[in-house]
Coordinates of C-alpha atoms (C1' of nucleotides) in Angstrom, one line a residue:
Chain A
X1 CA 0.0 0.0 0.0
X2 CA 1.2 3.5 -0.8
X3 CA 2.1 5.4 2.3
X4 CA 0.7 8.7 3.0
X5 CA 3.2 11.3 4.1
X6 CA 2.0 12.4 7.5
X7 CA 1.2 16.1 7.7
X8 CA -1.3 18.5 9.1
X9 CA -3.4 20.9 7.0
X10 CA -1.5 24.1 6.4
X11 CA -1.7 26.5 9.4
X12 CA -3.1 23.8 11.7
X13 CA -1.0 22.1 14.3
X14 CA -0.8 19.1 16.6
X15 CA -0.1 19.7 20.3
X16 CA 1.9 17.3 22.4
X17 CA 0.9 16.6 26.0
X18 CA 3.5 19.1 27.2
X19 CA 2.1 21.8 24.9
X20 CA -1.5 21.0 25.8
X21 CA -0.6 21.3 29.5
X22 CA 1.0 24.7 28.9
X23 CA -1.9 25.9 26.8
X24 CA -4.4 24.8 29.4
X25 CA -2.4 26.6 32.1
X26 CA -2.5 29.8 30.1
X27 CA -6.3 29.4 29.4
X28 CA -7.0 28.8 33.0
X29 CA -5.2 32.0 34.0
X30 CA -7.1 34.0 31.5
X31 CA -10.4 32.3 32.6
X32 CA -9.6 33.2 36.2
X33 CA -9.3 36.9 35.3
X34 CA -12.5 36.8 33.4
X35 CA -14.4 35.2 36.3
X36 CA -12.8 37.6 38.7
X37 CA -14.8 40.3 37.0
X38 CA -18.0 38.3 37.0
X39 CA -18.1 37.1 33.4
X40 CA -19.9 33.8 32.6
X41 CA -18.9 31.1 30.1
X42 CA -20.8 30.5 26.9
X43 CA -20.3 28.1 24.0
X44 CA -21.6 28.3 20.5
X45 CA -21.4 25.9 17.5
X46 CA -18.3 25.4 15.4
X47 CA -20.4 26.1 12.3
X48 CA -22.7 28.9 11.7
X49 CA -25.2 29.3 8.8
X50 CA -23.4 31.1 6.1
X51 CA -26.1 33.8 6.1
X52 CA -25.3 34.5 9.8
X53 CA -21.7 35.3 9.0
X54 CA -22.3 37.0 5.6
X55 CA -21.7 40.7 5.4
X56 CA -20.3 41.1 8.9
X57 CA -16.6 40.6 8.5
X58 CA -15.8 42.8 5.5
X59 CA -14.8 41.5 2.1
X60 CA -11.4 40.4 3.3
X61 CA -12.7 38.5 6.2
X62 CA -15.5 36.8 4.2
X63 CA -13.0 35.7 1.7
X64 CA -11.1 33.9 4.5
X65 CA -14.1 32.0 5.7
X66 CA -13.9 28.2 5.4
X67 CA -17.2 27.5 3.7
X68 CA -18.9 24.1 3.9
X69 CA -20.4 22.7 0.7
X70 CA -24.2 22.1 0.9
X71 CA -25.0 18.4 0.6
X72 CA -27.4 17.0 -1.9
X73 CA -26.7 19.5 -4.6
X74 CA -25.6 18.8 -8.1
X75 CA -22.0 18.8 -6.7
X76 CA -22.8 15.5 -5.2
X77 CA -23.5 14.1 -8.6
X78 CA -20.1 15.4 -9.6
X79 CA -18.4 13.6 -6.7
X80 CA -20.1 10.4 -7.6
X81 CA -19.0 10.7 -11.2
X82 CA -22.6 10.8 -12.5
X83 CA -21.9 14.0 -14.3
X84 CA -18.6 15.6 -15.2
X85 CA -19.8 19.2 -15.2
X86 CA -21.9 21.3 -13.0
X87 CA -23.1 24.9 -13.5
X88 CA -23.5 27.0 -10.4
X89 CA -25.2 30.4 -10.7
X90 CA -25.9 31.2 -7.0
X91 CA -23.2 30.9 -4.3
X92 CA -25.8 30.3 -1.6
X93 CA -27.0 27.3 -3.6
X94 CA -23.8 25.4 -2.9
X95 CA -22.7 26.8 0.5
X96 CA -24.8 26.5 3.5
X97 CA -22.4 26.7 6.5
X98 CA -19.1 28.2 7.4
X99 CA -16.6 27.5 10.1
X100 CA -16.7 30.4 12.6
X101 CA -14.2 33.2 11.9
X102 CA -14.4 34.9 15.3
X103 CA -16.5 34.7 18.4
X104 CA -18.1 38.1 18.2
X105 CA -20.6 37.4 15.4
X106 CA -21.7 34.0 16.9
X107 CA -22.1 35.8 20.3
X108 CA -24.3 38.4 18.6
X109 CA -26.4 35.8 17.1
X110 CA -26.6 34.0 20.5
X111 CA -27.8 37.2 22.2
X112 CA -30.4 37.7 19.6
X113 CA -31.7 34.3 20.4
X114 CA -31.6 34.6 24.2
X115 CA -33.3 37.9 25.0
X116 CA -34.2 37.1 28.6
X117 CA -30.6 37.0 29.9
X118 CA -29.9 39.5 32.7
X119 CA -28.5 42.7 31.2
X120 CA -25.9 43.9 31.0
X121 CA -24.8 40.4 30.0
X122 CA -21.2 39.7 30.6
X123 CA -19.9 36.6 29.0
X124 CA -16.6 35.0 28.1
X125 CA -16.0 32.4 25.5
X126 CA -12.9 30.3 24.8
X127 CA -13.1 28.4 21.5
X128 CA -11.4 27.6 18.3
X129 CA -12.0 29.7 15.2
X130 CA -10.7 29.2 11.6
X131 CA -9.4 31.6 9.0
X132 CA -8.2 30.7 5.5
X133 CA -5.2 33.0 5.8
X134 CA -1.9 32.2 4.3
X135 CA 0.0 30.9 7.4
X136 CA 3.1 32.6 8.7
X137 CA 4.7 33.7 12.0
X138 CA 2.0 34.4 14.6
X139 CA -0.7 33.5 12.0
X140 CA -2.5 30.2 12.0
X141 CA -5.6 28.8 10.2
X142 CA -6.9 27.2 13.3
X143 CA -6.6 29.2 16.5
X144 CA -8.1 29.7 20.0
X145 CA -9.6 32.9 20.9
X146 CA -10.5 34.0 24.4
X147 CA -13.3 36.6 24.1
X148 CA -14.8 38.8 26.8
X149 CA -17.8 40.9 26.0
X150 CA -20.5 43.0 27.7
X151 CA -23.9 43.3 26.0
X152 CA -26.6 45.7 26.9
X153 CA -24.6 48.7 28.1
X154 CA -23.6 51.7 26.1
X155 CA -21.7 53.1 29.0
X156 CA -17.9 53.6 28.9
X157 CA -17.9 51.7 32.2
X158 CA -18.2 48.6 30.0
X159 CA -15.4 49.5 27.6
X160 CA -13.1 50.5 30.5
X161 CA -13.7 47.2 32.2
X162 CA -12.8 45.3 29.1
X163 CA -9.6 47.2 28.9
X164 CA -8.9 46.6 32.6
X165 CA -9.4 42.9 32.0
X166 CA -7.1 42.9 29.1
X167 CA -4.3 44.6 31.1
X168 CA -4.9 42.3 34.1
X169 CA -4.8 39.2 32.0
X170 CA -1.6 40.1 30.3
X171 CA -0.1 41.0 33.7
X172 CA -1.4 37.7 35.2
X173 CA 0.5 35.8 32.4
X174 CA 3.7 37.5 33.4
X175 CA 4.0 40.1 30.6
X176 CA 5.6 43.4 31.7
X177 CA 6.2 45.5 28.7
X178 CA 2.9 45.8 26.8
X179 CA 0.5 48.6 25.8
X180 CA -3.1 48.7 25.0
X181 CA -3.7 51.2 22.3
X182 CA -7.1 52.9 22.5
X183 CA -8.8 54.5 19.5
X184 CA -12.3 55.6 18.8
X185 CA -14.2 55.2 15.6
X186 CA -16.3 58.4 16.3
X187 CA -13.1 60.5 16.7
X188 CA -11.8 59.1 13.5
X189 CA -15.1 59.7 11.8
X190 CA -15.1 63.3 13.0
X191 CA -11.5 63.8 11.9
X192 CA -12.2 62.6 8.4
X193 CA -15.4 64.6 8.2
X194 CA -13.7 67.8 9.3
X195 CA -10.9 67.3 6.8
X196 CA -13.6 67.0 4.1
X197 CA -12.8 63.4 3.3
X198 CA -16.1 61.8 4.3
X199 CA -16.5 59.9 1.0
X200 CA -13.1 58.4 1.4
X201 CA -13.6 57.1 5.0
X202 CA -12.7 53.5 4.2
X203 CA -9.6 54.3 2.2
X204 CA -8.4 56.8 4.7
X205 CA -8.8 54.3 7.5
X206 CA -6.9 51.6 5.7
X207 CA -4.0 54.0 5.1
X208 CA -3.9 55.4 8.6
X209 CA -3.9 51.9 10.1
X210 CA -0.5 51.4 8.4
X211 CA 1.0 54.5 9.9
X212 CA 3.2 52.6 12.4
X213 CA 4.6 50.5 9.7
X214 CA 5.1 52.8 6.7
X215 CA 5.3 56.2 8.3
X216 CA 3.7 59.5 7.3
X217 CA 5.0 59.7 3.8
X218 CA 3.9 56.1 3.2
X219 CA 0.4 56.9 4.4
X220 CA 0.4 60.0 2.1
X221 CA 1.3 57.8 -0.9
X222 CA -1.2 55.1 0.1
X223 CA -4.0 57.7 0.3
X224 CA -3.0 59.2 -3.0
X225 CA -3.0 55.8 -4.6
X226 CA -6.5 55.3 -3.2
X227 CA -7.7 58.6 -4.6
X228 CA -7.7 60.7 -1.5
X229 CA -6.8 64.4 -2.3
X230 CA -3.5 65.4 -0.9
X231 CA -4.7 68.3 1.2
X232 CA -7.2 66.0 2.9
X233 CA -4.5 63.5 3.6
X234 CA -2.2 66.1 5.1
X235 CA -5.0 67.5 7.3
X236 CA -5.8 64.1 8.7
X237 CA -2.2 63.1 9.2
X238 CA -1.6 66.3 11.1
X239 CA -4.3 65.6 13.6
X240 CA -3.7 61.9 13.9
X241 CA 0.1 62.2 14.6
X242 CA 0.0 64.9 17.3
X243 CA 1.9 64.1 20.4
X244 CA 1.3 64.8 24.0
X245 CA -0.9 63.8 27.0
X246 CA -4.3 62.5 26.0
X247 CA -6.3 65.4 27.7
X248 CA -4.4 67.9 25.7
X249 CA -4.9 66.1 22.4
X250 CA -8.6 65.8 23.1
X251 CA -8.7 69.5 24.0
X252 CA -7.1 70.4 20.7
X253 CA -9.6 68.3 18.8
X254 CA -12.6 70.1 20.2
X255 CA -12.6 73.1 17.8
X256 CA -12.0 71.2 14.6
X257 CA -14.5 68.5 15.5
X258 CA -17.2 70.8 16.9
X259 CA -19.3 70.8 13.8
X260 CA -19.0 67.1 12.9
X261 CA -21.7 64.5 13.4
X262 CA -19.7 62.1 15.6
X263 CA -16.7 64.1 16.8
X264 CA -18.1 65.7 19.9
X265 CA -19.5 62.4 21.2
X266 CA -16.2 60.7 20.4
X267 CA -14.3 63.3 22.5
X268 CA -16.7 63.0 25.4
X269 CA -16.7 59.2 25.4
X270 CA -12.9 59.0 25.1
X271 CA -12.5 61.4 28.0
X272 CA -14.9 59.4 30.2
X273 CA -13.2 56.1 29.2
X274 CA -9.8 57.5 30.3
X275 CA -11.3 58.9 33.5
X276 CA -12.8 55.5 34.4
X277 CA -9.5 53.7 33.7
X278 CA -7.8 56.1 35.9
X279 CA -10.4 55.6 38.7
X280 CA -10.0 51.9 38.4
X281 CA -6.3 52.2 39.0
X282 CA -5.3 50.6 35.7
X283 CA -1.5 51.2 35.5
X284 CA -1.0 54.1 33.0
X285 CA 2.0 52.5 31.3
X286 CA -0.3 49.8 30.0
X287 CA -2.7 51.9 28.0
X288 CA -2.6 55.0 25.8
X289 CA -4.8 57.0 23.5
X290 CA -3.9 56.4 19.9
X291 CA -5.9 58.2 17.3
X292 CA -4.3 56.1 14.6
X293 CA -5.8 52.8 15.7
X294 CA -8.5 51.8 13.2
X295 CA -8.9 48.0 13.2
X296 CA -10.3 46.4 10.1
X297 CA -13.6 44.8 11.0
X298 CA -16.7 46.4 9.7
X299 CA -18.8 46.2 12.8
X300 CA -16.9 48.5 15.2
X301 CA -18.8 51.7 16.1
X302 CA -17.1 53.2 19.2
X303 CA -13.9 52.7 21.2
X304 CA -11.5 50.2 19.7
X305 CA -8.5 48.6 21.4
X306 CA -5.6 46.3 20.8
X307 CA -2.6 45.2 22.8
X308 CA 0.9 44.9 21.6
X309 CA 4.2 43.8 23.0
X310 CA 7.6 45.2 21.8
X311 CA 9.0 41.7 21.4
X312 CA 8.4 39.6 19.4
X313 CA 7.0 41.4 16.4
X314 CA 3.9 39.3 15.8
X315 CA 1.2 41.9 15.6
X316 CA -1.4 42.4 18.3
X317 CA -2.0 40.0 21.1
X318 CA -5.5 41.3 21.8
X319 CA -8.0 43.3 19.8
X320 CA -11.6 44.5 20.2
X321 CA -14.0 47.4 20.4
X322 CA -17.5 48.5 20.6
X323 CA -20.1 47.1 18.2
X324 CA -23.4 48.8 18.9
X325 CA -25.2 47.8 15.7
X326 CA -24.2 44.2 15.1
X327 CA -26.8 42.5 17.3
X328 CA -29.5 44.7 15.9
X329 CA -28.8 43.1 12.5
X330 CA -30.3 39.9 13.8
X331 CA -33.2 41.3 15.8
X332 CA -34.0 44.7 14.4
X333 CA -33.6 46.0 18.0
X334 CA -30.4 47.8 18.8
X335 CA -28.4 46.3 21.6
X336 CA -25.1 48.0 22.4
X337 CA -22.1 45.7 23.1
X338 CA -18.3 45.9 23.5
X339 CA -15.6 43.4 24.1
X340 CA -12.2 42.1 23.2
X341 CA -10.4 39.0 22.0
X342 CA -7.3 37.6 23.5
X343 CA -5.5 35.6 20.9
X344 CA -4.2 32.5 22.5
X345 CA -1.7 31.5 19.8
X346 CA 0.1 34.8 19.8
X347 CA 0.0 34.9 23.6
X348 CA 1.7 31.5 23.6
X349 CA 4.2 32.5 21.0
X350 CA 5.1 35.7 22.9
X351 CA 5.3 33.8 26.2
X352 CA 7.7 31.3 24.6
X353 CA 9.9 34.2 23.5
X354 CA 9.8 35.7 27.0
X355 CA 10.3 32.4 28.7
X356 CA 7.0 32.8 30.6
X357 CA 5.6 29.3 30.1
X358 CA 5.6 26.9 33.0
X359 CA 8.0 23.9 33.0
X360 CA 7.0 20.7 31.3
X361 CA 5.4 19.1 34.4
X362 CA 3.4 15.9 34.4
X363 CA -0.2 14.8 34.5
X364 CA 0.7 11.9 36.7
X365 CA 1.8 12.1 40.4
X366 CA 3.3 8.7 40.7
X367 CA 4.0 5.4 39.1
X368 CA 3.6 2.2 41.1
X369 CA 6.2 -0.2 39.9
X370 CA 5.3 -3.8 39.2
X371 CA 8.3 -5.7 40.5
X372 CA 7.4 -9.2 39.2
X373 CA 4.5 -11.5 38.7
X374 CA 4.3 -12.5 42.3
X375 CA 4.0 -8.9 43.6
X376 CA 1.8 -7.6 40.8
X377 CA -1.4 -7.9 42.7
X378 CA 0.0 -6.0 45.6
X379 CA 1.2 -3.3 43.3
X380 CA -2.2 -3.0 41.6
X381 CA -4.0 -2.9 44.9
X382 CA -1.7 -0.1 46.1
X383 CA -2.3 1.9 42.9
X384 CA -6.1 1.6 43.3
X385 CA -5.8 2.8 46.9
X386 CA -3.7 5.7 45.9
X387 CA -6.1 6.7 43.2
X388 CA -9.0 6.5 45.7
X389 CA -7.0 8.9 47.9
X390 CA -6.9 11.3 44.9
X391 CA -3.4 10.8 43.7
X392 CA -2.9 10.6 40.0
X393 CA -1.4 7.1 39.8
X394 CA -0.4 4.7 37.1
X395 CA 1.4 1.5 36.5
X396 CA 3.4 0.5 33.4
X397 CA 0.9 -1.2 31.1
X398 CA 3.4 -3.7 29.6
X399 CA 5.6 -6.4 31.0
X400 CA 9.0 -5.1 31.9
X401 CA 12.1 -6.7 33.2
X402 CA 13.3 -5.1 36.4
X403 CA 12.9 -1.6 37.6
X404 CA 15.2 0.1 35.1
X405 CA 12.6 0.2 32.4
X406 CA 9.9 1.5 34.7
X407 CA 12.2 4.2 36.0
X408 CA 13.1 5.2 32.5
X409 CA 9.4 5.4 31.6
X410 CA 8.6 7.5 34.7
X411 CA 11.5 9.7 33.8
X412 CA 10.5 10.1 30.2
X413 CA 7.0 11.1 31.2
X414 CA 8.2 13.5 33.9
X415 CA 6.4 11.5 36.7
X416 CA 7.9 12.9 39.9
X417 CA 7.4 10.0 42.2
X418 CA 7.8 6.2 42.2
X419 CA 6.2 3.7 44.6
X420 CA 8.1 0.4 44.8
X421 CA 6.5 -2.6 46.3
X422 CA 8.9 -5.5 45.9
X423 CA 9.2 -8.7 48.0
X424 CA 11.3 -7.0 50.7
X425 CA 8.7 -4.2 51.2
X426 CA 5.9 -6.6 51.0
X427 CA 7.4 -8.8 53.8
X428 CA 8.1 -5.7 56.0
X429 CA 4.7 -4.0 55.3
X430 CA 6.5 -1.1 53.7
X431 CA 6.5 0.9 50.5
X432 CA 9.5 2.6 49.0
X433 CA 8.8 6.1 47.7
X434 CA 11.4 7.3 45.3
X435 CA 11.8 10.8 43.8
X436 CA 15.4 10.4 42.6
X437 CA 18.5 8.3 43.0
X438 CA 19.4 9.9 46.4
X439 CA 15.9 10.9 47.4
X440 CA 13.9 7.9 48.6
X441 CA 12.3 6.9 51.8
X442 CA 10.5 3.8 53.1
X443 CA 7.1 4.3 54.7
X444 CA 4.5 2.0 56.3
X445 CA 2.2 0.5 53.7
X446 CA -0.9 1.9 55.4
X447 CA 0.4 5.4 55.3
X448 CA 1.5 5.3 51.7
X449 CA -1.1 7.8 50.3
X450 CA -0.5 10.4 53.0
X451 CA 3.3 10.0 52.8
X452 CA 3.2 10.2 49.0
X453 CA 1.3 13.4 49.3
X454 CA 3.7 15.1 51.7
X455 CA 6.5 13.9 49.5
X456 CA 4.9 15.5 46.4
X457 CA 4.2 18.7 48.3
X458 CA 7.8 18.8 49.4
X459 CA 9.0 18.3 45.8
X460 CA 6.7 21.0 44.5
X461 CA 7.9 23.4 47.1
X462 CA 11.6 22.9 46.6
Chain B
rG1 C1' -2.7 37.3 -4.9
rU2 C1' 3.1 39.2 -5.2
rG3 C1' 8.3 38.2 -3.7
rG4 C1' 12.4 35.2 -1.1
rG5 C1' 14.5 30.6 1.6
rC6 C1' 14.0 25.4 2.3
rA7 C1' 12.5 20.2 0.7
rU8 C1' 17.4 13.6 2.3
rA9 C1' 14.5 7.5 7.3
rG10 C1' 8.4 8.3 11.4
rC11 C1' 11.1 13.1 13.8
rU12 C1' 15.6 16.6 13.9
rC13 C1' 19.3 17.0 10.5
rA14 C1' 24.6 15.8 8.0
rG15 C1' 26.0 14.6 3.1
rU16 C1' 33.0 17.8 0.5
rU17 C1' 34.6 20.8 -6.7
rG18 C1' 28.9 16.0 -9.4
rG19 C1' 32.2 10.1 -8.3
rU20 C1' 31.7 3.0 -5.1
rU21 C1' 26.3 0.1 -1.9
rA22 C1' 23.2 7.7 1.0
rG23 C1' 24.7 8.6 6.9
rA24 C1' 24.1 10.2 12.3
rG25 C1' 21.1 11.3 16.6
rC26 C1' 16.2 10.4 18.5
rG27 C1' 12.1 7.1 18.2
rC28 C1' 10.6 1.9 17.0
rU29 C1' 11.5 -3.9 17.1
rU30 C1' 14.4 -8.1 19.1
rG31 C1' 18.1 -9.9 22.4
rA32 C1' 21.6 -9.5 26.9
rC33 C1' 21.5 -7.2 32.2
rU34 C1' 17.3 -11.1 38.5
rG35 C1' 16.0 -4.2 43.2
rU36 C1' 17.3 1.8 41.4
rG37 C1' 22.0 7.7 38.6
rG38 C1' 16.7 8.1 34.5
rC39 C1' 20.8 3.3 31.5
rU40 C1' 24.4 0.3 28.9
rC41 C1' 25.7 -3.3 25.2
rA42 C1' 24.5 -6.2 20.7
rA43 C1' 21.4 -6.9 16.5
rG44 C1' 17.4 -5.2 13.2
rA45 C1' 13.4 -2.8 10.5
rG46 C1' 12.8 1.8 8.1
rG47 C1' 14.7 5.8 1.9
rU48 C1' 11.2 6.3 -5.7
rC49 C1' 16.9 11.9 -1.7
rG50 C1' 9.1 16.0 -2.6
rC51 C1' 7.4 15.1 -7.9
rG52 C1' 8.4 15.6 -13.4
rG53 C1' 11.8 16.7 -17.1
rG54 C1' 16.9 18.1 -18.7
rU55 C1' 22.6 18.3 -18.7
rU56 C1' 26.5 14.4 -17.9
rC57 C1' 30.3 8.5 -18.7
rA58 C1' 28.1 9.5 -13.7
rA59 C1' 23.0 13.7 -10.2
rA60 C1' 20.8 13.9 -3.3
rU61 C1' 24.5 17.5 -5.5
rC62 C1' 24.0 21.4 -11.6
rC63 C1' 19.6 23.6 -14.8
rC64 C1' 14.1 24.1 -15.9
rG65 C1' 9.3 23.2 -14.4
rU66 C1' 5.9 21.7 -10.6
rU67 C1' 4.0 20.8 -5.7
rG68 C1' 4.6 21.4 -0.5
rU69 C1' 6.5 24.2 3.5
rC70 C1' 8.5 28.5 6.1
rC71 C1' 9.4 33.8 5.9
rA72 C1' 8.0 38.9 4.1
rC73 C1' 3.9 42.0 1.9
rC74 C1' -1.8 42.6 2.3
rC75 C1' -5.0 41.8 6.4
rC76 C1' -5.5 40.0 11.1
rA77 C1' -5.4 37.2 17.1

RNA sequence: GUGGGCAUAGCUCAGUUGGUUAGAGCGCUUGACUGUGGCUCAAGAGGUCGCGGGUUCAAAUCCCGUUGUCCACCCCA
């Protein structure tokens, strides 16, 4: 038989036990922070109806969706070889579902279907999402996202809490040098309007978003290429690149934005948001106002945020914002909402770089060695008792000659403790507990579980 | 979609200006070692050198194409 070269789909990965333990550790820390603020867990399906996701992610996002072929169409005849050609005139005719692209759209659909939840509803959701991107550093096709969102509140209290959670979560994971950039769609809207570039809003946003990367001149070129008049580009760049403390920047924006539709509200909201963050005691080095922050997704309507670390250069670790109109697209009733995503894969990549991940560890506390046929029963009985006492206990599930192989197995698996019940121990009513070549003690058989536990605690403490 | 690097055993990789039968480590299988430093020792299985074509007396090695993968751009977590 022809062998299949083993490989995973592009951008999708296997995780070894050690990696899964590390990832679980990180997820649990993030979950702890979410729950510390009173957020509740929610889960939604892996697939959504294509119509649910359609028109919410922007052209770019929608292109990256993994779509699922509808069953029972003419395509099925093609698969079975009944026909060799199929004509498709309507996309929806052949696609009915898609793998979820983010957790925000599914959550919005969820809210629309569960109107009786206590409001404001604060939920967190940790699941896989899929994107048909071209994989590269920090970019995968299958990834975990950890979302926290508040629905049913238009108050900046909600946005501030989301930012506070972001900062606390990154701190909890051991990051020290990170910043959450805070922008505001209404400020941006006002700026563009005051510069007379209303009709170019999308193009201007795309260009401004690249400011960090390509610099002022680059943005000017980008705008020119996208048909934005030079004087408008210059006007916007001047506003967006101004330096100084946030209150002063906002003060300076007052006059130019006074006559715009969204500007004054953007200024007021941003001021309030910053005031709340300050009142909450969120460390100032971890957030800053950044008028340049745009963020690509279509559905943002208010404050937007993203967190970056200086090292490694893998883009943002978190990203989110307010989306007051998304849920209304399912119900017809507006329901304000805001939230953020913590990208697990990039968090892990960054933690690796900073050496913040916990040591390998083990899922097993101890291995009871099976000395020989005659003592096997005694070993199995001890293992059962240790398990009953709550210790994670295993025996080697294959015949082995002597202890060497069993010790080697325990070592390879990182099992910290060995319990040996050989003929000598059996005769004396003892068990040998062994943590290492020079670290072993004999304890009474009936105290094995308690002694093992103190031994393990001592090992963990040292 | 555009550009660049890489592709040799299940995994990580070595392989000299093109020159005999393509190697190592890890892992796997078998055997030796009758209660302990995470082994050691012996043997073994495992390869269309990504695929297709070309140059040459001779190609893992040089050339062209193709596919895969990684990196950068776009966008994003």
